[in-house]
CSV table of C-alpha atoms in Angstrom, one decimal:
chain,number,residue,atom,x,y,z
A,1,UNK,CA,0.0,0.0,0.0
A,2,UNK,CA,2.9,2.7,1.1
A,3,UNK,CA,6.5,2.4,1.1
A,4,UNK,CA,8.5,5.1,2.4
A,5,UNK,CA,12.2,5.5,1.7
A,6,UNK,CA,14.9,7.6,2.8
A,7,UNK,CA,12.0,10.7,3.0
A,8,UNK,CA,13.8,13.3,4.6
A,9,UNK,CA,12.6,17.2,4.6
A,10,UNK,CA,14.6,20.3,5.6
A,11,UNK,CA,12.8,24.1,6.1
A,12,UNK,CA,15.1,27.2,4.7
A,13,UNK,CA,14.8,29.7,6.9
A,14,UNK,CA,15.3,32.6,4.2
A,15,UNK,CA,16.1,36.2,6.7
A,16,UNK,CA,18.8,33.3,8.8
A,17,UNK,CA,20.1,31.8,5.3
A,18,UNK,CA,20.1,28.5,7.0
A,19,UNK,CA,18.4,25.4,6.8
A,20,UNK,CA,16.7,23.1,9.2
A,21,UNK,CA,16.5,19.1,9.2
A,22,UNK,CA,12.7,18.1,9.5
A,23,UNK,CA,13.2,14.8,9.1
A,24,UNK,CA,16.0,12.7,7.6
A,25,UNK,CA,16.2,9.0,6.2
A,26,UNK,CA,13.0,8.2,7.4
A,27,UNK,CA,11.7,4.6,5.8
A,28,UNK,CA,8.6,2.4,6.8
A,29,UNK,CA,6.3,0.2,5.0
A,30,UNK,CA,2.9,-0.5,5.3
A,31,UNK,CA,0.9,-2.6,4.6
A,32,UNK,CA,-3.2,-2.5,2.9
A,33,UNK,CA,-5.7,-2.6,5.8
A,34,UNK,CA,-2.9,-2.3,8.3
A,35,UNK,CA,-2.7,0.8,11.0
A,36,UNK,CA,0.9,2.4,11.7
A,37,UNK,CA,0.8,4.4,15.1
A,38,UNK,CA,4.1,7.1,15.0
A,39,UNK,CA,5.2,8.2,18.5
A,40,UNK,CA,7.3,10.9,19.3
A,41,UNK,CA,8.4,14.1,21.4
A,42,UNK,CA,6.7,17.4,20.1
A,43,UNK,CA,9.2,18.4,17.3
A,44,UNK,CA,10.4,15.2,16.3
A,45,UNK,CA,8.5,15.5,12.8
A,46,UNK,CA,5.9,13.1,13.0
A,47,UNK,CA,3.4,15.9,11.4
A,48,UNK,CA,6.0,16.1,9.0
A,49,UNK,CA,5.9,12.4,7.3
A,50,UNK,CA,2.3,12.8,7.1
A,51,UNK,CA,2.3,16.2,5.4
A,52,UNK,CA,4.9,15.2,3.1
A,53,UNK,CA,2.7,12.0,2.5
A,54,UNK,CA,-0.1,14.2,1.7
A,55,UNK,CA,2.4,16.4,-0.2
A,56,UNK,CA,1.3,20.0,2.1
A,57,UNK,CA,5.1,19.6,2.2
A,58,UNK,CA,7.1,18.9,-1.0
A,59,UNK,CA,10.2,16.5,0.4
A,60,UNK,CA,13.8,17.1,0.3
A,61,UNK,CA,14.7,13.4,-0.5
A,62,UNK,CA,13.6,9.8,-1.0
A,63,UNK,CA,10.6,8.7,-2.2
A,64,UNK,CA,6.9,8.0,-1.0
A,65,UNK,CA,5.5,4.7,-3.4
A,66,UNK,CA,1.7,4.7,-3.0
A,67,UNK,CA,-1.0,2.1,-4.6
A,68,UNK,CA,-3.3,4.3,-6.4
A,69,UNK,CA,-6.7,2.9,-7.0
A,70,UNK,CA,-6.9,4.4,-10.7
A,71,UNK,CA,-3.4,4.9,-11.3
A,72,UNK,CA,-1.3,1.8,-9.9
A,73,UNK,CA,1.7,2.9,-8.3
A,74,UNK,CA,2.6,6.3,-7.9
A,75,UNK,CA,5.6,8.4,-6.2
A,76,UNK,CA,3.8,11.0,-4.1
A,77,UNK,CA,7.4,12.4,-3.6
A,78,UNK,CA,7.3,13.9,-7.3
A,79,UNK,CA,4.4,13.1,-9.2
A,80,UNK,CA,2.8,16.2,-10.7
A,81,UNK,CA,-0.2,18.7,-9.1
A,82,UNK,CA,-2.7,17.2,-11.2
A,83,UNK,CA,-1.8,13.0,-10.0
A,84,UNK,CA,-1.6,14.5,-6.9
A,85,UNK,CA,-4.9,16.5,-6.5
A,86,UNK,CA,-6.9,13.3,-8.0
A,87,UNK,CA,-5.1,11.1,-5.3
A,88,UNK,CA,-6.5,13.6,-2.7
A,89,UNK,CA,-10.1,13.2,-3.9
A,90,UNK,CA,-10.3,9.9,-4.5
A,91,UNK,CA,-7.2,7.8,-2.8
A,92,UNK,CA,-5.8,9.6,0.6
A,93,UNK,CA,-7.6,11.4,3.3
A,94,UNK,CA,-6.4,13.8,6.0
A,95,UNK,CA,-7.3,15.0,9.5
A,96,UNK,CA,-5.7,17.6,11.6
A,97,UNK,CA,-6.5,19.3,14.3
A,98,UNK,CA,-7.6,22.3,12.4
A,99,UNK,CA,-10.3,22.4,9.9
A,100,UNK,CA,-10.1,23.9,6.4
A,101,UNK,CA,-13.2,25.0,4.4
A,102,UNK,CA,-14.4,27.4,2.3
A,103,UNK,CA,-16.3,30.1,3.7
A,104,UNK,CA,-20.4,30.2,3.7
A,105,UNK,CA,-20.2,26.4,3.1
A,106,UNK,CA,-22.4,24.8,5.7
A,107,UNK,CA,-21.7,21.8,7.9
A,108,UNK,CA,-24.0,19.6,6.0
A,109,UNK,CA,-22.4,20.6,2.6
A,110,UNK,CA,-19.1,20.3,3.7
A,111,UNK,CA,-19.8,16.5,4.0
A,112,UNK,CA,-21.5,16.3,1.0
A,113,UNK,CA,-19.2,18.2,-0.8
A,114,UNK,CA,-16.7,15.5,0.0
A,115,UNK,CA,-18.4,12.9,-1.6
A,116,UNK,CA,-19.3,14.7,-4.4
A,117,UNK,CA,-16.0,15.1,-5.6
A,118,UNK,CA,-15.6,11.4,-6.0
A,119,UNK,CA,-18.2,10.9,-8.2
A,120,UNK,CA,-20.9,10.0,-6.0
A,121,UNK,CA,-24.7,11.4,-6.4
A,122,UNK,CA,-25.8,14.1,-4.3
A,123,UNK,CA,-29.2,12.0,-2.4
A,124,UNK,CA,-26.7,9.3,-1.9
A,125,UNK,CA,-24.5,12.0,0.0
A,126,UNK,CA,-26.4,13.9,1.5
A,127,UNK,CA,-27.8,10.4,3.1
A,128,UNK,CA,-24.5,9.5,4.3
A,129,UNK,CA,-23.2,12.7,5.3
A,130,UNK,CA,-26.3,13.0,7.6
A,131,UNK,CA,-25.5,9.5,8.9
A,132,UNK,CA,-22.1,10.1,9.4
A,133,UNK,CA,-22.6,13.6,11.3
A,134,UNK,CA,-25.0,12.2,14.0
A,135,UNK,CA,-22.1,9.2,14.5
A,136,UNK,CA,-20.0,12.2,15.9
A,137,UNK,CA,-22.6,13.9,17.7
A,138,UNK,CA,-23.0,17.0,15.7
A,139,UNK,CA,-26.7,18.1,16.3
A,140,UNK,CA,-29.1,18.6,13.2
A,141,UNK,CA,-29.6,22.4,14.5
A,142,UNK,CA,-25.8,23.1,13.3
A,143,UNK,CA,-26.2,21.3,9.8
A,144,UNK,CA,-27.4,24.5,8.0
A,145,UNK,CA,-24.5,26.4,10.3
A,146,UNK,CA,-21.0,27.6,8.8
A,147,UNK,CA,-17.9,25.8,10.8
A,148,UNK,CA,-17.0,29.2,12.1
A,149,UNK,CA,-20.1,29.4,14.9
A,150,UNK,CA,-19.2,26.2,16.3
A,151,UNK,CA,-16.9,25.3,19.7
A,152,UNK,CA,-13.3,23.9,19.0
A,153,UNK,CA,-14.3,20.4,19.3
A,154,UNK,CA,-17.4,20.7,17.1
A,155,UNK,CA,-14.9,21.3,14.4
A,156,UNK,CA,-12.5,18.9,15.0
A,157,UNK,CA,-15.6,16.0,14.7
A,158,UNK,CA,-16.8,17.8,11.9
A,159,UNK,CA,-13.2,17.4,10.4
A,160,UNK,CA,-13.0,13.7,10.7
A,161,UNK,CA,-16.4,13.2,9.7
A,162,UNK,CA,-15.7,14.8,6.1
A,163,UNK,CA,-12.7,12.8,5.9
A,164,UNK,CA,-14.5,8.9,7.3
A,165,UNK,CA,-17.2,9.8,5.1
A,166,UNK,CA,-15.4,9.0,2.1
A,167,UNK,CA,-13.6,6.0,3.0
A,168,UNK,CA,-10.1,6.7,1.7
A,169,UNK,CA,-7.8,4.2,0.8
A,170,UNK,CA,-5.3,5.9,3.0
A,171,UNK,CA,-6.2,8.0,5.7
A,172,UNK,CA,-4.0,10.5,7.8
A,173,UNK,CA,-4.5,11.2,11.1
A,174,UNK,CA,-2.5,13.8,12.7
A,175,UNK,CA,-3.4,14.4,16.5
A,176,UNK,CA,-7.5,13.9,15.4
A,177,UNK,CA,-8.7,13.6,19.0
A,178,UNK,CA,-6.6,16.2,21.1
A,179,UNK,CA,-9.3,18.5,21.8
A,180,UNK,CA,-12.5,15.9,21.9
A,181,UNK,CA,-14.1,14.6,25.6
A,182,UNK,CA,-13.8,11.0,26.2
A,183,UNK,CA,-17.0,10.4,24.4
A,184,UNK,CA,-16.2,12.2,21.7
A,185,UNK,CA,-12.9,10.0,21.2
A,186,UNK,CA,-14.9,7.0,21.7
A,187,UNK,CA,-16.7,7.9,18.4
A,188,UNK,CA,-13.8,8.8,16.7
A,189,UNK,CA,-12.6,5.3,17.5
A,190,UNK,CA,-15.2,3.6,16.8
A,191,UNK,CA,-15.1,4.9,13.4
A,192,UNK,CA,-11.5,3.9,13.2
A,193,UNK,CA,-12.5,0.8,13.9
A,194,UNK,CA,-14.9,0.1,11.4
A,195,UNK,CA,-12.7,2.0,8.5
A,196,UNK,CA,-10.1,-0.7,9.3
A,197,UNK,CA,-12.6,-3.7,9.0
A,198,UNK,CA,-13.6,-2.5,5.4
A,199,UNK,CA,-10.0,-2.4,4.3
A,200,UNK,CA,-9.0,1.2,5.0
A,201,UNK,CA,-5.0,1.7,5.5
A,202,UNK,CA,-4.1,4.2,8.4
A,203,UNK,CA,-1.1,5.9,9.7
A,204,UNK,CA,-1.7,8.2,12.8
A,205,UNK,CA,-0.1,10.3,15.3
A,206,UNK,CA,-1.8,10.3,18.8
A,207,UNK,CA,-0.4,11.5,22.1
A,208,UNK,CA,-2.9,9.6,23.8
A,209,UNK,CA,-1.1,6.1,23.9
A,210,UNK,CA,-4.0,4.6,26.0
A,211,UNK,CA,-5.9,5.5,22.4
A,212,UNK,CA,-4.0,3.4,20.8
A,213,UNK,CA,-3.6,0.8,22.4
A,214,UNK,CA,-5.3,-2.1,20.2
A,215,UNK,CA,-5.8,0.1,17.2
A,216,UNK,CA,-1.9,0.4,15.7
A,217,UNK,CA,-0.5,-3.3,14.3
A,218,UNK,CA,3.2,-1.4,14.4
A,219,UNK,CA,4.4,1.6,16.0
A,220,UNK,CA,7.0,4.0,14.7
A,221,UNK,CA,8.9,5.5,17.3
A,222,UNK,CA,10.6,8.6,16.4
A,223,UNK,CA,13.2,8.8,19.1
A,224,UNK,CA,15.0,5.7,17.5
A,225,UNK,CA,14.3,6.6,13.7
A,226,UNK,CA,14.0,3.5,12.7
A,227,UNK,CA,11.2,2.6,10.0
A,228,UNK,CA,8.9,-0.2,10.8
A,229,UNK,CA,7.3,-3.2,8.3
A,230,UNK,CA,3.9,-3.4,9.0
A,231,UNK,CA,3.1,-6.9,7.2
A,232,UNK,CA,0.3,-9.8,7.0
């Protein structure tokens, strides 16, 4: 599903002229339907790998191998905008901590939005998307809301509901539950959960290791930066 090799990323810092090592010979392998947990000290550049997975960040080095549904194998390292915007829509999905949307788009069309994009028809959408937002607790009297009227953890669930929703091949979770109340993770797992039993391939980043515990098949520590095979 992913191979990672040698990825390393370094940040100019123009006014300084210097540069700064992200991340260096970084290398891990996972495999489809799998779950690779990376652990680490703030700073040690597990939001790095993901981004550069997700290509926010162009790397410096090495090269990210990923199974595209449509387009077989594919270097996410330096395939071109257009590969890589498809493999957004259709392949990988993200969640941060912070939630991205255009303006004036409601909560409700945010998550059908999503689904859109992939082809899917809008009843069909709109269904799940409704389905999906009561999973995570978001009341119908916020559906017809914009994202900025709601509390920080409204967002976040909202966040990882337009990303579940579309069932990537490959989804990205980068500190998805920091903000939520234990209820709120519980959904959030429990949606993990079920992504993995249909055959979705996850890599995440969680300080909360008692989270974890029984989701990740292999763990990639960050202190020894070593890669991990994550195999049947």
């Amino acid at each position: 599903m992913l191979s990672v090799n040698h990825l390393s990323k370094s940040f100019q810092i123009h006014h300084l002229n210097k540069q700064i090592a992200g991340i260096h010979d970084i290398h891990f392998h996972v495999e489809a339907g799998k779950f690779l947990g990376i652990i680490g000290k703030s700073g040690s550049g597990k939001s790095t790998i993901l981004k550069c997975i997700y290509r926010t960040y162009t790397p410096s080095a090495g090269e990210i191998l990923f199974e595209s549904k449509a387009l077989g194998t594919v270097d996410l390292a330096t395939c071109d905008e257009r590969t890589m915007m498809h493999i957004r829509k259709h392949d990988i999905g993200y969640v941060s901590q912070f939630l991205q949307v255009m303006p004036r788009t409601s909560v409700l069309d945010i998550v059908i939005n999503a689904q859109l994009e992939m082809g899917i028809d809008y009843e069909t959408a709109k269904a799940e998307a409704i389905k999906t937002l009561h999973h995570f607790g978001i009341e119908e009297t916020l559906f017809d809301n914009y994202p900025n009227t709601m509390s920080g953890g409204e967002k976040l669930r909202l966040n990882i509901a337009r990303a579940v929703v579309k069932a990537p091949t490959l989804l990205l979770l980068d500190e998805p539950t920091a903000s939520l109340d234990h209820a709120s993770k519980l959904k959030v797992r429990e949606a993990i959960e079920r992504l993995k039993a249909n055959g979705t391939t996850l890599i995440g980043i969680f300080h909360d290791l008692e989270f974890m515990d029984g989701l990740c098949d292999e763990v990639l520590d960050m202190a020894t930066l070593k890669g991990v095979a994550v195999n049947d």
